[in-house]
Amino acid sequence: MAAQPLEGLSAIVTGAGRGLGRAEALELARLGAAVVVNDFGQPGRDGSGQASKGPAEEVAAEIRAAGGQATAHTGDVADHQQARELVQLAIDTYGKLDILVNNAGILRDRMIFSMSESEWDSVIHVHLKGHFNTTHFAAAHWRERSKAAGGPVYGRIVNTSSEAFLAGSAGQPNYAAAKGGIVGLTTSTALALGKYGVTANAICPRARTRMTEDVFQGFQEPGEGQLDPLAPEHVSPLVGYLASPAAAKVNGQLLVVHGGMVAIVERPKVAAKFDSAKEVFSYQELDELISPYYADRPANETFAAAEVLGLKRD
């Protein structure tokens, strides 16, 4: 039997107790990786009052039952120390960390004029700081390994951004800001860690999960006997690919994925450039140059790429 592409590698998937993270953890395990399944929350009781192992352990048990290797971690990745413990758990359990998939997140949707400080802070904290925390400790691990080895090592980071960042979702200023920050974190990390053999990429997945059920309610419902076009299983294969040796030259990229489609997003381009007649611009000169440029542009056209929302499998 041919070796699996991720055989001998270990991975962390955050927010992997349900939905997208669960599908990603299962896919990495199916491809041969040993997986640390992270999901915040302790074991408790289910609806019938029976003892529950908690979502992280349930997914880990599912992987082990299928013949894979998995262990659970129930810490909060937005907590710096608990993120350190998560990375260390992977190293202690499997000897090293090779793959980090950052997926954990929450939603607190509100228009900018109605959003509370706590709604802003909580989303930035979980998404953006959570991505930073795990990336920080994983990066330190790979840097140390590279120094010890005297050359590049194997490292893969897959971060989770969102179309909300690309399209400028009006009712999600906190979420869009966090997801935009994650893209900046990803490209910075890709450049910083490339010399150590590590790649970092971000995906913008569209998936119907417990977190997004209100967002996608009634949207692209599946036909009878068909897989939901927004099922997490449409996203997880891309994560498996980006985590694999085959994706060694894919670095610092942003990819949109859903419903049997993957789109590679091109980096921003300079649309126009204006030079001052003298050393410093004057207000009048800027008005004469820039105002005509925007005079005939659509009123709602911004830096956001709303057209990405119309992408679908042909």
CSV table of N, CA and C in Angstrom, one decimal, residues 225-313:
chain,number,residue,atom,x,y,z
A,225,GLY,N,-30.8,13.8,-1.4
A,225,GLY,CA,-29.7,12.8,-1.7
A,225,GLY,C,-28.4,13.4,-2.1
A,226,GLN,N,-28.3,14.8,-2.1
A,226,GLN,CA,-27.1,15.5,-2.5
A,226,GLN,C,-26.4,16.0,-1.3
A,227,LEU,N,-25.0,16.1,-1.4
A,227,LEU,CA,-24.2,16.7,-0.4
A,227,LEU,C,-24.5,18.2,-0.4
A,228,ASP,N,-24.7,18.8,0.8
A,228,ASP,CA,-24.9,20.2,1.0
A,228,ASP,C,-23.7,21.0,0.3
A,229,PRO,N,-24.0,21.9,-0.7
A,229,PRO,CA,-23.0,22.7,-1.3
A,229,PRO,C,-22.1,23.4,-0.3
A,230,LEU,N,-22.6,23.6,0.9
A,230,LEU,CA,-21.9,24.4,1.9
A,230,LEU,C,-21.4,23.4,3.0
A,231,ALA,N,-21.3,22.1,2.7
A,231,ALA,CA,-20.8,21.2,3.7
A,231,ALA,C,-19.3,21.4,4.0
A,232,PRO,N,-18.9,21.3,5.2
A,232,PRO,CA,-17.4,21.4,5.5
A,232,PRO,C,-16.6,20.5,4.7
A,233,GLU,N,-17.1,19.4,4.3
A,233,GLU,CA,-16.3,18.4,3.5
A,233,GLU,C,-15.9,18.9,2.1
A,234,HIS,N,-16.5,20.0,1.7
A,234,HIS,CA,-16.0,20.7,0.5
A,234,HIS,C,-14.7,21.4,0.7
A,235,VAL,N,-14.5,21.8,2.0
A,235,VAL,CA,-13.3,22.6,2.4
A,235,VAL,C,-12.1,21.8,2.8
A,236,SER,N,-12.4,20.7,3.6
A,236,SER,CA,-11.3,20.0,4.2
A,236,SER,C,-10.2,19.4,3.3
A,237,PRO,N,-10.6,19.0,2.0
A,237,PRO,CA,-9.5,18.5,1.1
A,237,PRO,C,-8.5,19.5,0.8
A,238,LEU,N,-8.9,20.8,0.7
A,238,LEU,CA,-7.9,21.8,0.4
A,238,LEU,C,-7.0,22.0,1.5
A,239,VAL,N,-7.5,21.9,2.8
A,239,VAL,CA,-6.6,22.0,3.9
A,239,VAL,C,-5.6,20.8,3.9
A,240,GLY,N,-6.1,19.6,3.6
A,240,GLY,CA,-5.2,18.5,3.5
A,240,GLY,C,-4.1,18.7,2.5
A,241,TYR,N,-4.5,19.2,1.4
A,241,TYR,CA,-3.5,19.5,0.3
A,241,TYR,C,-2.5,20.5,0.8
A,242,LEU,N,-2.9,21.7,1.3
A,242,LEU,CA,-2.0,22.7,1.8
A,242,LEU,C,-1.1,22.2,2.9
A,243,ALA,N,-1.5,21.2,3.6
A,243,ALA,CA,-0.7,20.6,4.7
A,243,ALA,C,0.3,19.6,4.2
A,244,SER,N,0.2,19.3,2.9
A,244,SER,CA,1.0,18.2,2.3
A,244,SER,C,2.3,18.6,1.7
A,245,PRO,N,3.2,17.7,1.5
A,245,PRO,CA,4.5,18.0,0.7
A,245,PRO,C,4.2,18.5,-0.7
A,246,ALA,N,3.1,18.1,-1.3
A,246,ALA,CA,2.8,18.6,-2.6
A,246,ALA,C,2.6,20.1,-2.7
A,247,ALA,N,2.3,20.7,-1.6
A,247,ALA,CA,2.1,22.2,-1.6
A,247,ALA,C,3.3,23.0,-1.2
A,248,ALA,N,4.5,22.4,-1.3
A,248,ALA,CA,5.7,23.1,-0.8
A,248,ALA,C,5.9,24.4,-1.4
A,249,LYS,N,5.4,24.7,-2.7
A,249,LYS,CA,5.7,25.9,-3.3
A,249,LYS,C,4.5,26.9,-3.2
A,250,VAL,N,3.5,26.5,-2.5
A,250,VAL,CA,2.3,27.4,-2.2
A,250,VAL,C,2.6,28.1,-0.9
A,251,ASN,N,2.8,29.3,-0.9
A,251,ASN,CA,3.2,30.0,0.3
A,251,ASN,C,2.7,31.5,0.3
A,252,GLY,N,2.1,31.9,1.4
A,252,GLY,CA,1.7,33.3,1.5
A,252,GLY,C,0.5,33.6,0.5
A,253,GLN,N,-0.4,32.6,0.3
A,253,GLN,CA,-1.5,32.7,-0.6
A,253,GLN,C,-2.8,32.7,0.1
A,254,LEU,N,-3.8,33.3,-0.6
A,254,LEU,CA,-5.2,33.4,-0.1
A,254,LEU,C,-6.1,32.6,-1.1
A,255,LEU,N,-6.8,31.7,-0.6
A,255,LEU,CA,-7.7,30.8,-1.5
A,255,LEU,C,-9.1,30.8,-0.9
A,256,VAL,N,-10.1,31.0,-1.8
A,256,VAL,CA,-11.5,30.9,-1.5
A,256,VAL,C,-11.9,29.5,-1.8
A,257,VAL,N,-12.7,28.8,-1.0
A,257,VAL,CA,-13.1,27.4,-1.2
A,257,VAL,C,-14.5,27.2,-0.7
A,258,HIS,N,-15.3,26.5,-1.5
A,258,HIS,CA,-16.6,26.1,-1.1
A,258,HIS,C,-17.3,25.3,-2.3
A,259,GLY,N,-18.1,24.4,-2.0
A,259,GLY,CA,-19.0,23.8,-3.0
A,259,GLY,C,-18.3,23.3,-4.2
A,260,GLY,N,-17.2,22.6,-4.1
A,260,GLY,CA,-16.5,22.0,-5.3
A,260,GLY,C,-15.7,23.1,-6.1
A,261,MET,N,-15.3,24.2,-5.5
A,261,MET,CA,-14.6,25.2,-6.1
A,261,MET,C,-13.5,25.8,-5.3
A,262,VAL,N,-12.3,26.0,-5.9
A,262,VAL,CA,-11.2,26.7,-5.2
A,262,VAL,C,-10.8,27.9,-6.1
A,263,ALA,N,-10.7,29.1,-5.6
A,263,ALA,CA,-10.3,30.2,-6.3
A,263,ALA,C,-9.1,30.8,-5.6
A,264,ILE,N,-8.1,31.1,-6.4
A,264,ILE,CA,-6.9,31.8,-5.9
A,264,ILE,C,-7.0,33.3,-6.0
A,265,VAL,N,-6.9,34.0,-4.9
A,265,VAL,CA,-7.1,35.4,-4.9
A,265,VAL,C,-5.8,36.1,-5.2
A,266,GLU,N,-5.8,37.0,-6.2
A,266,GLU,CA,-4.6,37.7,-6.6
A,266,GLU,C,-4.3,38.8,-5.6
A,267,ARG,N,-3.1,39.1,-5.5
A,267,ARG,CA,-2.7,40.2,-4.5
A,267,ARG,C,-3.2,41.6,-5.1
A,268,PRO,N,-3.3,42.6,-4.3
A,268,PRO,CA,-3.8,43.9,-4.7
A,268,PRO,C,-2.8,44.5,-5.7
A,269,LYS,N,-3.3,45.2,-6.7
A,269,LYS,CA,-2.5,45.9,-7.7
A,269,LYS,C,-2.7,47.4,-7.5
A,270,VAL,N,-1.8,48.2,-8.0
A,270,VAL,CA,-1.9,49.7,-8.0
A,270,VAL,C,-2.7,50.1,-9.2
A,271,ALA,N,-3.9,50.7,-8.9
A,271,ALA,CA,-4.8,51.1,-10.0
A,271,ALA,C,-4.4,52.4,-10.6
A,272,ALA,N,-3.8,53.3,-9.9
A,272,ALA,CA,-3.5,54.6,-10.4
A,272,ALA,C,-2.4,55.2,-9.6
A,273,LYS,N,-1.6,56.2,-10.1
A,273,LYS,CA,-0.5,56.8,-9.4
A,273,LYS,C,-0.5,58.3,-9.9
A,274,PHE,N,-0.3,59.2,-8.9
A,274,PHE,CA,-0.3,60.6,-9.2
A,274,PHE,C,1.0,61.2,-8.6
A,275,ASP,N,1.7,62.1,-9.3
A,275,ASP,CA,2.9,62.7,-8.8
A,275,ASP,C,2.6,64.2,-8.6
A,276,SER,N,3.2,64.8,-7.6
A,276,SER,CA,3.1,66.2,-7.3
A,276,SER,C,3.9,67.0,-8.3
A,277,ALA,N,3.5,68.2,-8.7
A,277,ALA,CA,4.2,69.0,-9.6
A,277,ALA,C,5.5,69.6,-8.9
A,278,LYS,N,5.3,69.9,-7.6
A,278,LYS,CA,6.4,70.3,-6.8
A,278,LYS,C,6.8,69.2,-5.8
A,279,GLU,N,7.6,69.5,-4.8
A,279,GLU,CA,8.0,68.5,-3.8
A,279,GLU,C,6.9,68.0,-3.0
A,280,VAL,N,5.9,68.9,-2.6
A,280,VAL,CA,4.8,68.5,-1.8
A,280,VAL,C,3.5,68.8,-2.5
A,281,PHE,N,2.5,67.9,-2.3
A,281,PHE,CA,1.2,68.1,-2.9
A,281,PHE,C,0.5,69.3,-2.2
A,282,SER,N,-0.3,70.0,-2.9
A,282,SER,CA,-1.2,71.0,-2.3
A,282,SER,C,-2.6,70.4,-2.3
A,283,TYR,N,-3.5,70.9,-1.5
A,283,TYR,CA,-4.9,70.5,-1.5
A,283,TYR,C,-5.5,70.6,-2.9
A,284,GLN,N,-5.3,71.8,-3.5
A,284,GLN,CA,-5.9,72.1,-4.8
A,284,GLN,C,-5.4,71.1,-5.9
A,285,GLU,N,-4.1,70.7,-5.8
A,285,GLU,CA,-3.5,69.8,-6.8
A,285,GLU,C,-4.1,68.4,-6.6
A,286,LEU,N,-4.3,68.0,-5.4
A,286,LEU,CA,-4.9,66.7,-5.1
A,286,LEU,C,-6.4,66.7,-5.6
A,287,ASP,N,-7.1,67.8,-5.4
A,287,ASP,CA,-8.4,67.8,-5.9
A,287,ASP,C,-8.5,67.7,-7.4
A,288,GLU,N,-7.6,68.4,-8.1
A,288,GLU,CA,-7.6,68.4,-9.5
A,288,GLU,C,-7.2,67.0,-10.1
A,289,LEU,N,-6.4,66.2,-9.4
A,289,LEU,CA,-5.9,64.9,-9.9
A,289,LEU,C,-6.9,63.8,-9.5
A,290,ILE,N,-7.2,63.8,-8.2
A,290,ILE,CA,-7.9,62.6,-7.7
A,290,ILE,C,-9.4,62.7,-7.9
A,291,SER,N,-10.0,63.8,-7.7
A,291,SER,CA,-11.5,63.9,-7.8
A,291,SER,C,-12.0,63.5,-9.2
A,292,PRO,N,-11.3,63.9,-10.3
A,292,PRO,CA,-11.8,63.4,-11.6
A,292,PRO,C,-11.7,61.9,-11.8
A,293,TYR,N,-10.7,61.3,-11.1
A,293,TYR,CA,-10.5,59.9,-11.2
A,293,TYR,C,-11.7,59.1,-10.7
A,294,TYR,N,-12.2,59.7,-9.6
A,294,TYR,CA,-13.4,59.0,-8.9
A,294,TYR,C,-14.7,59.5,-9.4
A,295,ALA,N,-14.7,60.5,-10.2
A,295,ALA,CA,-16.0,61.2,-10.6
A,295,ALA,C,-17.0,60.2,-11.2
A,296,ASP,N,-16.5,59.3,-12.1
A,296,ASP,CA,-17.5,58.5,-12.8
A,296,ASP,C,-17.4,57.0,-12.3
A,297,ARG,N,-16.8,56.8,-11.2
A,297,ARG,CA,-16.8,55.5,-10.6
A,297,ARG,C,-18.1,55.2,-9.9
A,298,PRO,N,-18.5,53.9,-9.8
A,298,PRO,CA,-19.8,53.6,-9.1
A,298,PRO,C,-19.7,54.0,-7.6
A,299,ALA,N,-20.7,54.5,-7.1
A,299,ALA,CA,-20.7,55.1,-5.7
A,299,ALA,C,-20.4,54.0,-4.7
A,300,ASN,N,-20.8,52.8,-4.9
A,300,ASN,CA,-20.6,51.7,-3.9
A,300,ASN,C,-19.3,50.9,-4.2
A,301,GLU,N,-18.5,51.3,-5.1
A,301,GLU,CA,-17.3,50.6,-5.4
A,301,GLU,C,-16.2,51.0,-4.4
A,302,THR,N,-15.7,50.0,-3.7
A,302,THR,CA,-14.6,50.3,-2.7
A,302,THR,C,-13.5,49.3,-2.9
A,303,PHE,N,-12.6,49.3,-2.0
A,303,PHE,CA,-11.4,48.3,-2.1
A,303,PHE,C,-11.9,46.9,-1.9
A,304,ALA,N,-13.1,46.7,-1.3
A,304,ALA,CA,-13.7,45.4,-1.1
A,304,ALA,C,-14.0,44.7,-2.5
A,305,ALA,N,-13.9,43.4,-2.5
A,305,ALA,CA,-14.1,42.7,-3.7
A,305,ALA,C,-15.4,41.9,-3.6
A,306,ALA,N,-16.5,42.6,-3.7
A,306,ALA,CA,-17.8,41.9,-3.4
A,306,ALA,C,-18.1,40.8,-4.4
A,307,GLU,N,-17.5,40.9,-5.6
A,307,GLU,CA,-17.7,39.9,-6.6
A,307,GLU,C,-17.3,38.5,-6.2
A,308,VAL,N,-16.5,38.4,-5.2
A,308,VAL,CA,-16.1,37.1,-4.8
A,308,VAL,C,-17.2,36.3,-4.2
A,309,LEU,N,-18.3,37.0,-3.8
A,309,LEU,CA,-19.5,36.3,-3.3
A,309,LEU,C,-20.2,35.6,-4.3
A,310,GLY,N,-20.0,35.9,-5.6
A,310,GLY,CA,-20.7,35.3,-6.7
A,310,GLY,C,-20.0,34.1,-7.3
A,311,LEU,N,-18.8,33.8,-6.8
A,311,LEU,CA,-18.0,32.6,-7.3
A,311,LEU,C,-18.8,31.3,-7.0
A,312,LYS,N,-18.8,30.4,-7.9
A,312,LYS,CA,-19.4,29.1,-7.7
A,312,LYS,C,-18.8,28.1,-8.7
A,313,ARG,N,-19.0,26.9,-8.5
A,313,ARG,CA,-18.5,25.8,-9.4
A,313,ARG,C,-19.3,25.9,-10.7
